[in-house]
Amino acid sequence: MPKSKRDRKVSLTQTRKKGLELKQKLVEEIRDTVDRYARIFTFSVQNMRNIQLKDVRQEWKHSRFFFGKNKVMALAVGQTCENEYRDNLHKLSLQLRGQTGLMFTNKTKKQVLKYFDNLRVPDYARSGTAATQTVEIEEGPIPQFAHSMEPQLRQLGLPTCLKRGVITLLRNHTICEDGDVLTPEQARLLKLFGHQMAQFHITIEGMWSNDGKWEVFNARPDPIVPTKVTVKPPEKSEEELDVEEDDDIADDDDDNNNNDDGQEDDSEDDDEGEG
């Protein structure tokens, strides 16, 4: 029997798209913010964590953050000398690449650099990121883990067995080498052993002042990190580790929604306020 032309599928999951009107509103808002603050800093985010970024917004609620679509922000400040909104403001748009944003503030350059140079929040590394250390586990018993976790640890690549009901590592094992791209198994092992290799950090890259001066900052100082460490499992139960893993997965979903190439612009919704 031929298919009826009246048989049409109607999707009930349509969402309202943010179109040209919202982008124009954002351009106007950014330009209005330019006139109300003394300085604009460009920043980039390493090891993006939504929760940590929200904490920074709250602590700097006297300032204004825009962290959304780079092309729209570049259009607002101007991409060339001919269409820039203020003198030398087009130089700022050249740094809007990847996970970068704009911070409008009346604080001084010294205050901003001091705060963000010291802002380093440790967190667990995720799969797909590069390892910054060589991490090893020594052979021997690891009684911090319940015996029921032995099959899971073996599946993650650890040479383990049960000896009198205690999980025992048969030989020294290297979880990852410095520079390796972490696999999901390696990232899970690092978390099980409580080793926070990643650091949430915001790097200040440039500053524009309302007198038209533009300044690019050199590479900011990095903390000294040992190239090789030996880890032991933390004094945590399997249930506590599972709860942390669920929170991390939820945070991963939030980060995927904030990807630059396909993300929705959250500058208006997430800005904590103005000074």
PDB file of C-alpha atoms in Angstrom:
ATOM      1  CA  MET A   1       0.000   0.000   0.000  1.00  0.00           C
ATOM      2  CA  PRO A   2       1.516   3.420  -0.940  1.00  0.00           C
ATOM      3  CA  LYS A   3       2.335   5.839   1.857  1.00  0.00           C
ATOM      4  CA  SER A   4      -0.275   8.518   2.402  1.00  0.00           C
ATOM      5  CA  LYS A   5       0.821  12.096   1.778  1.00  0.00           C
ATOM      6  CA  ARG A   6      -1.113  13.075   4.878  1.00  0.00           C
ATOM      7  CA  ASP A   7       1.122  10.894   7.010  1.00  0.00           C
ATOM      8  CA  ARG A   8       3.592  13.520   8.139  1.00  0.00           C
ATOM      9  CA  LYS A   9       5.660  13.401  11.280  1.00  0.00           C
ATOM     10  CA  VAL A  10       5.463  16.511  13.405  1.00  0.00           C
ATOM     11  CA  SER A  11       8.305  17.089  15.849  1.00  0.00           C
ATOM     12  CA  LEU A  12       7.172  18.239  19.268  1.00  0.00           C
ATOM     13  CA  THR A  13      10.708  19.071  20.454  1.00  0.00           C
ATOM     14  CA  GLN A  14      11.186  22.325  18.617  1.00  0.00           C
ATOM     15  CA  THR A  15      13.024  24.980  20.596  1.00  0.00           C
ATOM     16  CA  ARG A  16      13.089  28.689  20.090  1.00  0.00           C
ATOM     17  CA  LYS A  17      16.344  29.646  18.400  1.00  0.00           C
ATOM     18  CA  LYS A  18      18.318  32.694  19.407  1.00  0.00           C
ATOM     19  CA  GLY A  19      18.441  34.679  16.212  1.00  0.00           C
ATOM     20  CA  LEU A  20      19.661  37.966  14.868  1.00  0.00           C
ATOM     21  CA  GLU A  21      17.665  40.049  17.323  1.00  0.00           C
ATOM     22  CA  LEU A  22      19.441  38.575  20.347  1.00  0.00           C
ATOM     23  CA  LYS A  23      22.853  39.014  18.722  1.00  0.00           C
ATOM     24  CA  GLN A  24      22.132  42.651  17.987  1.00  0.00           C
ATOM     25  CA  LYS A  25      21.036  43.146  21.575  1.00  0.00           C
ATOM     26  CA  LEU A  26      24.286  41.604  22.806  1.00  0.00           C
ATOM     27  CA  VAL A  27      26.335  43.896  20.538  1.00  0.00           C
ATOM     28  CA  GLU A  28      24.543  46.926  21.936  1.00  0.00           C
ATOM     29  CA  GLU A  29      25.013  45.718  25.512  1.00  0.00           C
ATOM     30  CA  ILE A  30      28.753  45.167  25.052  1.00  0.00           C
ATOM     31  CA  ARG A  31      29.197  48.631  23.543  1.00  0.00           C
ATOM     32  CA  ASP A  32      27.219  50.179  26.388  1.00  0.00           C
ATOM     33  CA  THR A  33      29.442  48.324  28.861  1.00  0.00           C
ATOM     34  CA  VAL A  34      32.569  49.654  27.122  1.00  0.00           C
ATOM     35  CA  ASP A  35      31.441  53.188  27.973  1.00  0.00           C
ATOM     36  CA  ARG A  36      30.855  52.386  31.643  1.00  0.00           C
ATOM     37  CA  TYR A  37      34.135  50.697  32.621  1.00  0.00           C
ATOM     38  CA  ALA A  38      37.700  51.940  32.636  1.00  0.00           C
ATOM     39  CA  ARG A  39      39.386  48.748  31.417  1.00  0.00           C
ATOM     40  CA  ILE A  40      38.706  45.627  29.407  1.00  0.00           C
ATOM     41  CA  PHE A  41      40.772  42.492  29.953  1.00  0.00           C
ATOM     42  CA  THR A  42      40.852  39.538  27.587  1.00  0.00           C
ATOM     43  CA  PHE A  43      41.197  36.174  29.324  1.00  0.00           C
ATOM     44  CA  SER A  44      41.391  32.505  28.437  1.00  0.00           C
ATOM     45  CA  VAL A  45      40.282  29.555  30.556  1.00  0.00           C
ATOM     46  CA  GLN A  46      42.295  26.383  31.132  1.00  0.00           C
ATOM     47  CA  ASN A  47      40.568  23.205  32.330  1.00  0.00           C
ATOM     48  CA  MET A  48      37.148  24.791  32.144  1.00  0.00           C
ATOM     49  CA  ARG A  49      34.851  24.145  35.116  1.00  0.00           C
ATOM     50  CA  ASN A  50      31.493  25.893  35.233  1.00  0.00           C
ATOM     51  CA  ILE A  51      31.291  25.863  39.026  1.00  0.00           C
ATOM     52  CA  GLN A  52      34.683  27.534  39.412  1.00  0.00           C
ATOM     53  CA  LEU A  53      33.872  30.140  36.765  1.00  0.00           C
ATOM     54  CA  LYS A  54      30.633  31.006  38.568  1.00  0.00           C
ATOM     55  CA  ASP A  55      32.607  31.469  41.800  1.00  0.00           C
ATOM     56  CA  VAL A  56      34.912  33.917  40.018  1.00  0.00           C
ATOM     57  CA  ARG A  57      31.919  35.830  38.649  1.00  0.00           C
ATOM     58  CA  GLN A  58      30.459  36.062  42.147  1.00  0.00           C
ATOM     59  CA  GLU A  59      33.713  37.294  43.683  1.00  0.00           C
ATOM     60  CA  TRP A  60      34.093  39.868  40.908  1.00  0.00           C
ATOM     61  CA  LYS A  61      30.437  40.911  40.825  1.00  0.00           C
ATOM     62  CA  HIS A  62      31.560  44.545  40.758  1.00  0.00           C
ATOM     63  CA  SER A  63      32.844  43.792  37.241  1.00  0.00           C
ATOM     64  CA  ARG A  64      31.180  42.367  34.128  1.00  0.00           C
ATOM     65  CA  PHE A  65      32.063  39.168  32.251  1.00  0.00           C
ATOM     66  CA  PHE A  66      31.150  38.216  28.702  1.00  0.00           C
ATOM     67  CA  PHE A  67      31.953  34.618  27.821  1.00  0.00           C
ATOM     68  CA  GLY A  68      30.018  33.536  24.763  1.00  0.00           C
ATOM     69  CA  LYS A  69      30.299  33.604  20.994  1.00  0.00           C
ATOM     70  CA  ASN A  70      33.629  35.120  20.015  1.00  0.00           C
ATOM     71  CA  LYS A  71      32.433  36.343  16.620  1.00  0.00           C
ATOM     72  CA  VAL A  72      29.608  38.350  18.148  1.00  0.00           C
ATOM     73  CA  MET A  73      31.905  39.896  20.775  1.00  0.00           C
ATOM     74  CA  ALA A  74      34.475  40.739  18.082  1.00  0.00           C
ATOM     75  CA  LEU A  75      31.750  42.387  16.009  1.00  0.00           C
ATOM     76  CA  ALA A  76      30.700  44.479  19.000  1.00  0.00           C
ATOM     77  CA  VAL A  77      34.161  45.939  19.688  1.00  0.00           C
ATOM     78  CA  GLY A  78      35.138  46.122  16.013  1.00  0.00           C
ATOM     79  CA  GLN A  79      37.389  43.947  13.877  1.00  0.00           C
ATOM     80  CA  THR A  80      39.247  46.638  11.931  1.00  0.00           C
ATOM     81  CA  CYS A  81      40.350  50.249  12.383  1.00  0.00           C
ATOM     82  CA  GLU A  82      37.420  51.373  10.250  1.00  0.00           C
ATOM     83  CA  ASN A  83      34.639  49.761  12.295  1.00  0.00           C
ATOM     84  CA  GLU A  84      36.133  49.698  15.811  1.00  0.00           C
ATOM     85  CA  TYR A  85      33.876  51.153  18.494  1.00  0.00           C
ATOM     86  CA  ARG A  86      36.686  53.021  20.301  1.00  0.00           C
ATOM     87  CA  ASP A  87      40.337  53.775  19.528  1.00  0.00           C
ATOM     88  CA  ASN A  88      42.502  50.624  19.308  1.00  0.00           C
ATOM     89  CA  LEU A  89      39.593  48.466  20.413  1.00  0.00           C
ATOM     90  CA  HIS A  90      39.887  46.281  17.300  1.00  0.00           C
ATOM     91  CA  LYS A  91      43.199  44.914  18.636  1.00  0.00           C
ATOM     92  CA  LEU A  92      41.252  43.321  21.454  1.00  0.00           C
ATOM     93  CA  SER A  93      39.141  41.280  19.014  1.00  0.00           C
ATOM     94  CA  LEU A  94      42.268  39.579  17.626  1.00  0.00           C
ATOM     95  CA  GLN A  95      42.616  37.641  20.891  1.00  0.00           C
ATOM     96  CA  LEU A  96      39.081  36.240  20.866  1.00  0.00           C
ATOM     97  CA  ARG A  97      39.962  32.667  19.910  1.00  0.00           C
ATOM     98  CA  GLY A  98      38.859  29.429  21.576  1.00  0.00           C
ATOM     99  CA  GLN A  99      37.695  29.580  25.200  1.00  0.00           C
ATOM    100  CA  THR A 100      38.276  33.283  25.685  1.00  0.00           C
ATOM    101  CA  GLY A 101      36.171  36.078  27.061  1.00  0.00           C
ATOM    102  CA  LEU A 102      36.047  39.727  28.082  1.00  0.00           C
ATOM    103  CA  MET A 103      36.146  41.175  31.576  1.00  0.00           C
ATOM    104  CA  PHE A 104      35.040  44.779  32.058  1.00  0.00           C
ATOM    105  CA  THR A 105      36.259  46.295  35.316  1.00  0.00           C
ATOM    106  CA  ASN A 106      37.338  49.463  37.087  1.00  0.00           C
ATOM    107  CA  LYS A 107      39.999  47.608  39.061  1.00  0.00           C
ATOM    108  CA  THR A 108      43.644  48.354  38.310  1.00  0.00           C
ATOM    109  CA  LYS A 109      45.938  46.201  36.230  1.00  0.00           C
ATOM    110  CA  LYS A 110      47.954  45.277  39.334  1.00  0.00           C
ATOM    111  CA  GLN A 111      44.862  44.076  41.218  1.00  0.00           C
ATOM    112  CA  VAL A 112      43.624  41.976  38.292  1.00  0.00           C
ATOM    113  CA  LEU A 113      46.963  40.292  37.580  1.00  0.00           C
ATOM    114  CA  LYS A 114      47.600  39.568  41.261  1.00  0.00           C
ATOM    115  CA  TYR A 115      44.224  37.882  41.694  1.00  0.00           C
ATOM    116  CA  PHE A 116      44.242  35.742  38.554  1.00  0.00           C
ATOM    117  CA  ASP A 117      47.920  34.748  38.817  1.00  0.00           C
ATOM    118  CA  ASN A 118      47.093  33.225  42.210  1.00  0.00           C
ATOM    119  CA  LEU A 119      43.830  31.635  41.080  1.00  0.00           C
ATOM    120  CA  ARG A 120      44.600  27.945  40.614  1.00  0.00           C
ATOM    121  CA  VAL A 121      41.969  25.444  41.696  1.00  0.00           C
ATOM    122  CA  PRO A 122      43.034  21.760  41.602  1.00  0.00           C
ATOM    123  CA  ASP A 123      40.668  19.276  40.022  1.00  0.00           C
ATOM    124  CA  TYR A 124      40.668  15.794  38.531  1.00  0.00           C
ATOM    125  CA  ALA A 125      41.972  15.521  34.983  1.00  0.00           C
ATOM    126  CA  ARG A 126      39.506  14.372  32.370  1.00  0.00           C
ATOM    127  CA  SER A 127      40.013  12.008  29.487  1.00  0.00           C
ATOM    128  CA  GLY A 128      41.419  13.641  26.377  1.00  0.00           C
ATOM    129  CA  THR A 129      43.660  16.069  28.272  1.00  0.00           C
ATOM    130  CA  ALA A 130      47.453  15.826  28.335  1.00  0.00           C
ATOM    131  CA  ALA A 131      49.062  14.446  31.488  1.00  0.00           C
ATOM    132  CA  THR A 132      51.389  16.908  33.208  1.00  0.00           C
ATOM    133  CA  GLN A 133      53.110  14.290  35.384  1.00  0.00           C
ATOM    134  CA  THR A 134      54.221  10.695  35.437  1.00  0.00           C
ATOM    135  CA  VAL A 135      52.076   8.935  38.053  1.00  0.00           C
ATOM    136  CA  GLU A 136      53.018   5.568  39.540  1.00  0.00           C
ATOM    137  CA  ILE A 137      51.519   3.158  42.068  1.00  0.00           C
ATOM    138  CA  GLU A 138      53.743   0.969  44.226  1.00  0.00           C
ATOM    139  CA  GLU A 139      53.130  -2.752  44.495  1.00  0.00           C
ATOM    140  CA  GLY A 140      51.559  -4.129  47.633  1.00  0.00           C
ATOM    141  CA  PRO A 141      48.198  -4.196  49.395  1.00  0.00           C
ATOM    142  CA  ILE A 142      45.727  -1.356  48.893  1.00  0.00           C
ATOM    143  CA  PRO A 143      43.226  -1.972  51.712  1.00  0.00           C
ATOM    144  CA  GLN A 144      41.527   1.397  51.196  1.00  0.00           C
ATOM    145  CA  PHE A 145      39.492  -0.219  48.410  1.00  0.00           C
ATOM    146  CA  ALA A 146      36.783  -2.729  49.197  1.00  0.00           C
ATOM    147  CA  HIS A 147      37.405  -6.245  47.914  1.00  0.00           C
ATOM    148  CA  SER A 148      34.391  -5.906  45.598  1.00  0.00           C
ATOM    149  CA  MET A 149      36.304  -3.293  43.562  1.00  0.00           C
ATOM    150  CA  GLU A 150      39.032  -5.738  42.505  1.00  0.00           C
ATOM    151  CA  PRO A 151      37.385  -6.696  39.167  1.00  0.00           C
ATOM    152  CA  GLN A 152      36.854  -3.012  38.354  1.00  0.00           C
ATOM    153  CA  LEU A 153      40.493  -2.145  39.077  1.00  0.00           C
ATOM    154  CA  ARG A 154      41.671  -5.079  36.979  1.00  0.00           C
ATOM    155  CA  GLN A 155      39.414  -3.928  34.136  1.00  0.00           C
ATOM    156  CA  LEU A 156      41.005  -0.479  34.345  1.00  0.00           C
ATOM    157  CA  GLY A 157      44.408  -2.069  33.719  1.00  0.00           C
ATOM    158  CA  LEU A 158      45.820  -2.637  37.209  1.00  0.00           C
ATOM    159  CA  PRO A 159      47.613  -5.963  37.827  1.00  0.00           C
ATOM    160  CA  THR A 160      45.693  -6.884  40.981  1.00  0.00           C
ATOM    161  CA  CYS A 161      44.500  -9.938  42.850  1.00  0.00           C
ATOM    162  CA  LEU A 162      42.810 -10.756  46.156  1.00  0.00           C
ATOM    163  CA  LYS A 163      45.019 -11.989  48.993  1.00  0.00           C
ATOM    164  CA  ARG A 164      43.068 -12.878  52.127  1.00  0.00           C
ATOM    165  CA  GLY A 165      40.301 -10.546  51.066  1.00  0.00           C
ATOM    166  CA  VAL A 166      42.608  -7.559  50.470  1.00  0.00           C
ATOM    167  CA  ILE A 167      43.238  -6.108  47.003  1.00  0.00           C
ATOM    168  CA  THR A 168      46.940  -6.367  46.255  1.00  0.00           C
ATOM    169  CA  LEU A 169      48.923  -4.782  43.445  1.00  0.00           C
ATOM    170  CA  LEU A 170      51.251  -7.438  42.040  1.00  0.00           C
ATOM    171  CA  ARG A 171      53.884  -5.019  40.749  1.00  0.00           C
ATOM    172  CA  ASN A 172      54.582  -1.316  40.350  1.00  0.00           C
ATOM    173  CA  HIS A 173      52.232   0.221  37.816  1.00  0.00           C
ATOM    174  CA  THR A 174      52.485   3.479  35.868  1.00  0.00           C
ATOM    175  CA  ILE A 175      49.077   5.061  35.394  1.00  0.00           C
ATOM    176  CA  CYS A 176      50.322   7.636  32.882  1.00  0.00           C
ATOM    177  CA  GLU A 177      53.478   9.229  31.538  1.00  0.00           C
ATOM    178  CA  ASP A 178      54.117  12.950  31.327  1.00  0.00           C
ATOM    179  CA  GLY A 179      52.620  14.184  28.045  1.00  0.00           C
ATOM    180  CA  ASP A 180      50.263  11.237  27.470  1.00  0.00           C
ATOM    181  CA  VAL A 181      46.736  11.973  26.300  1.00  0.00           C
ATOM    182  CA  LEU A 182      44.640  10.502  29.091  1.00  0.00           C
ATOM    183  CA  THR A 183      42.246   7.681  28.286  1.00  0.00           C
ATOM    184  CA  PRO A 184      38.973   7.268  30.224  1.00  0.00           C
ATOM    185  CA  GLU A 185      40.573   4.379  32.146  1.00  0.00           C
ATOM    186  CA  GLN A 186      43.583   6.480  33.154  1.00  0.00           C
ATOM    187  CA  ALA A 187      41.394   9.414  34.182  1.00  0.00           C
ATOM    188  CA  ARG A 188      39.239   7.086  36.293  1.00  0.00           C
ATOM    189  CA  LEU A 189      42.307   5.592  38.016  1.00  0.00           C
ATOM    190  CA  LEU A 190      43.680   9.047  38.830  1.00  0.00           C
ATOM    191  CA  LYS A 191      40.375   9.906  40.444  1.00  0.00           C
ATOM    192  CA  LEU A 192      40.149   6.644  42.376  1.00  0.00           C
ATOM    193  CA  PHE A 193      43.603   7.298  43.788  1.00  0.00           C
ATOM    194  CA  GLY A 194      42.688  10.901  44.631  1.00  0.00           C
ATOM    195  CA  HIS A 195      45.317  12.570  42.439  1.00  0.00           C
ATOM    196  CA  GLN A 196      44.156  15.980  41.169  1.00  0.00           C
ATOM    197  CA  MET A 197      46.385  16.624  38.179  1.00  0.00           C
ATOM    198  CA  ALA A 198      44.383  19.374  36.452  1.00  0.00           C
ATOM    199  CA  GLN A 199      44.070  22.991  37.551  1.00  0.00           C
ATOM    200  CA  PHE A 200      41.304  25.418  36.719  1.00  0.00           C
ATOM    201  CA  HIS A 201      43.043  28.636  35.786  1.00  0.00           C
ATOM    202  CA  ILE A 202      42.238  31.912  34.060  1.00  0.00           C
ATOM    203  CA  THR A 203      45.044  33.590  32.110  1.00  0.00           C
ATOM    204  CA  ILE A 204      44.919  37.339  31.508  1.00  0.00           C
ATOM    205  CA  GLU A 205      46.191  38.001  27.991  1.00  0.00           C
ATOM    206  CA  GLY A 206      45.592  41.672  27.218  1.00  0.00           C
ATOM    207  CA  MET A 207      44.212  44.970  28.508  1.00  0.00           C
ATOM    208  CA  TRP A 208      42.495  47.897  26.824  1.00  0.00           C
ATOM    209  CA  SER A 209      42.108  51.184  28.694  1.00  0.00           C
ATOM    210  CA  ASN A 210      39.507  53.832  27.950  1.00  0.00           C
ATOM    211  CA  ASP A 211      42.296  56.244  26.978  1.00  0.00           C
ATOM    212  CA  GLY A 212      42.893  54.067  23.907  1.00  0.00           C
ATOM    213  CA  LYS A 213      45.994  52.264  25.216  1.00  0.00           C
ATOM    214  CA  TRP A 214      46.329  48.565  24.334  1.00  0.00           C
ATOM    215  CA  GLU A 215      48.730  46.207  26.159  1.00  0.00           C
ATOM    216  CA  VAL A 216      49.516  42.525  25.607  1.00  0.00           C
ATOM    217  CA  PHE A 217      50.853  40.573  28.581  1.00  0.00           C
ATOM    218  CA  ASN A 218      53.690  38.096  28.426  1.00  0.00           C
ATOM    219  CA  ALA A 219      53.206  34.491  29.482  1.00  0.00           C
ATOM    220  CA  ARG A 220      52.117  34.449  33.104  1.00  0.00           C
ATOM    221  CA  PRO A 221      54.216  32.491  35.651  1.00  0.00           C
ATOM    222  CA  ASP A 222      53.348  28.811  36.039  1.00  0.00           C
ATOM    223  CA  PRO A 223      53.597  26.901  39.338  1.00  0.00           C
ATOM    224  CA  ILE A 224      56.345  24.336  39.807  1.00  0.00           C
ATOM    225  CA  VAL A 225      54.933  20.836  39.327  1.00  0.00           C
ATOM    226  CA  PRO A 226      56.954  17.662  40.115  1.00  0.00           C
ATOM    227  CA  THR A 227      57.507  15.599  36.983  1.00  0.00           C
ATOM    228  CA  LYS A 228      56.920  12.269  38.736  1.00  0.00           C
ATOM    229  CA  VAL A 229      54.752  11.277  41.702  1.00  0.00           C
ATOM    230  CA  THR A 230      53.775   8.088  43.509  1.00  0.00           C
ATOM    231  CA  VAL A 231      50.164   7.963  44.664  1.00  0.00           C
ATOM    232  CA  LYS A 232      48.148   5.976  47.164  1.00  0.00           C
ATOM    233  CA  PRO A 233      44.363   5.643  47.347  1.00  0.00           C
ATOM    234  CA  PRO A 234      42.602   8.170  49.607  1.00  0.00           C
ATOM    235  CA  GLU A 235      40.728   7.233  52.732  1.00  0.00           C
ATOM    236  CA  LYS A 236      37.369   7.297  50.933  1.00  0.00           C
ATOM    237  CA  SER A 237      34.696   4.727  50.469  1.00  0.00           C
ATOM    238  CA  GLU A 238      33.539   3.459  47.104  1.00  0.00           C
ATOM    239  CA  GLU A 239      30.203   5.230  47.592  1.00  0.00           C
ATOM    240  CA  GLU A 240      31.882   8.637  48.098  1.00  0.00           C
ATOM    241  CA  LEU A 241      33.965   8.179  44.958  1.00  0.00           C
ATOM    242  CA  ASP A 242      30.880   7.230  42.938  1.00  0.00           C
ATOM    243  CA  VAL A 243      29.057  10.376  44.119  1.00  0.00           C
ATOM    244  CA  GLU A 244      32.013  12.515  43.003  1.00  0.00           C
ATOM    245  CA  GLU A 245      32.061  10.791  39.625  1.00  0.00           C
ATOM    246  CA  ASP A 246      28.354  11.554  39.086  1.00  0.00           C
ATOM    247  CA  ASP A 247      28.998  15.240  39.860  1.00  0.00           C
ATOM    248  CA  ASP A 248      31.897  15.264  37.382  1.00  0.00           C
ATOM    249  CA  ILE A 249      29.733  13.769  34.618  1.00  0.00           C
ATOM    250  CA  ALA A 250      27.097  16.462  35.198  1.00  0.00           C
ATOM    251  CA  ASP A 251      29.805  19.128  34.983  1.00  0.00           C
ATOM    252  CA  ASP A 252      31.039  17.598  31.723  1.00  0.00           C
ATOM    253  CA  ASP A 253      27.548  18.001  30.244  1.00  0.00           C
ATOM    254  CA  ASP A 254      27.534  21.677  31.239  1.00  0.00           C
ATOM    255  CA  ASP A 255      30.914  22.250  29.586  1.00  0.00           C
ATOM    256  CA  ASN A 256      29.723  20.648  26.356  1.00  0.00           C
ATOM    257  CA  ASN A 257      26.902  23.179  26.227  1.00  0.00           C
ATOM    258  CA  ASN A 258      29.470  26.003  26.474  1.00  0.00           C
ATOM    259  CA  ASN A 259      31.637  24.949  23.510  1.00  0.00           C
ATOM    260  CA  ASP A 260      32.651  27.985  21.470  1.00  0.00           C
ATOM    261  CA  ASP A 261      31.821  26.678  17.982  1.00  0.00           C
ATOM    262  CA  GLY A 262      28.263  25.633  18.756  1.00  0.00           C
ATOM    263  CA  GLN A 263      27.482  27.125  22.106  1.00  0.00           C
ATOM    264  CA  GLU A 264      24.626  29.376  22.934  1.00  0.00           C
ATOM    265  CA  ASP A 265      25.705  32.783  24.104  1.00  0.00           C
ATOM    266  CA  ASP A 266      25.332  32.894  27.876  1.00  0.00           C
ATOM    267  CA  SER A 267      26.723  36.349  28.462  1.00  0.00           C
ATOM    268  CA  GLU A 268      23.387  37.808  29.505  1.00  0.00           C
ATOM    269  CA  ASP A 269      22.110  34.876  31.508  1.00  0.00           C
ATOM    270  CA  ASP A 270      25.271  34.100  33.458  1.00  0.00           C
ATOM    271  CA  ASP A 271      26.627  37.564  34.197  1.00  0.00           C
ATOM    272  CA  GLU A 272      26.423  37.940  37.935  1.00  0.00           C
ATOM    273  CA  GLY A 273      26.003  41.667  37.959  1.00  0.00           C
ATOM    274  CA  GLU A 274      27.634  44.992  37.462  1.00  0.00           C
ATOM    275  CA  GLY A 275      29.581  47.267  39.704  1.00  0.00           C
TER     276      GLY A 275
END
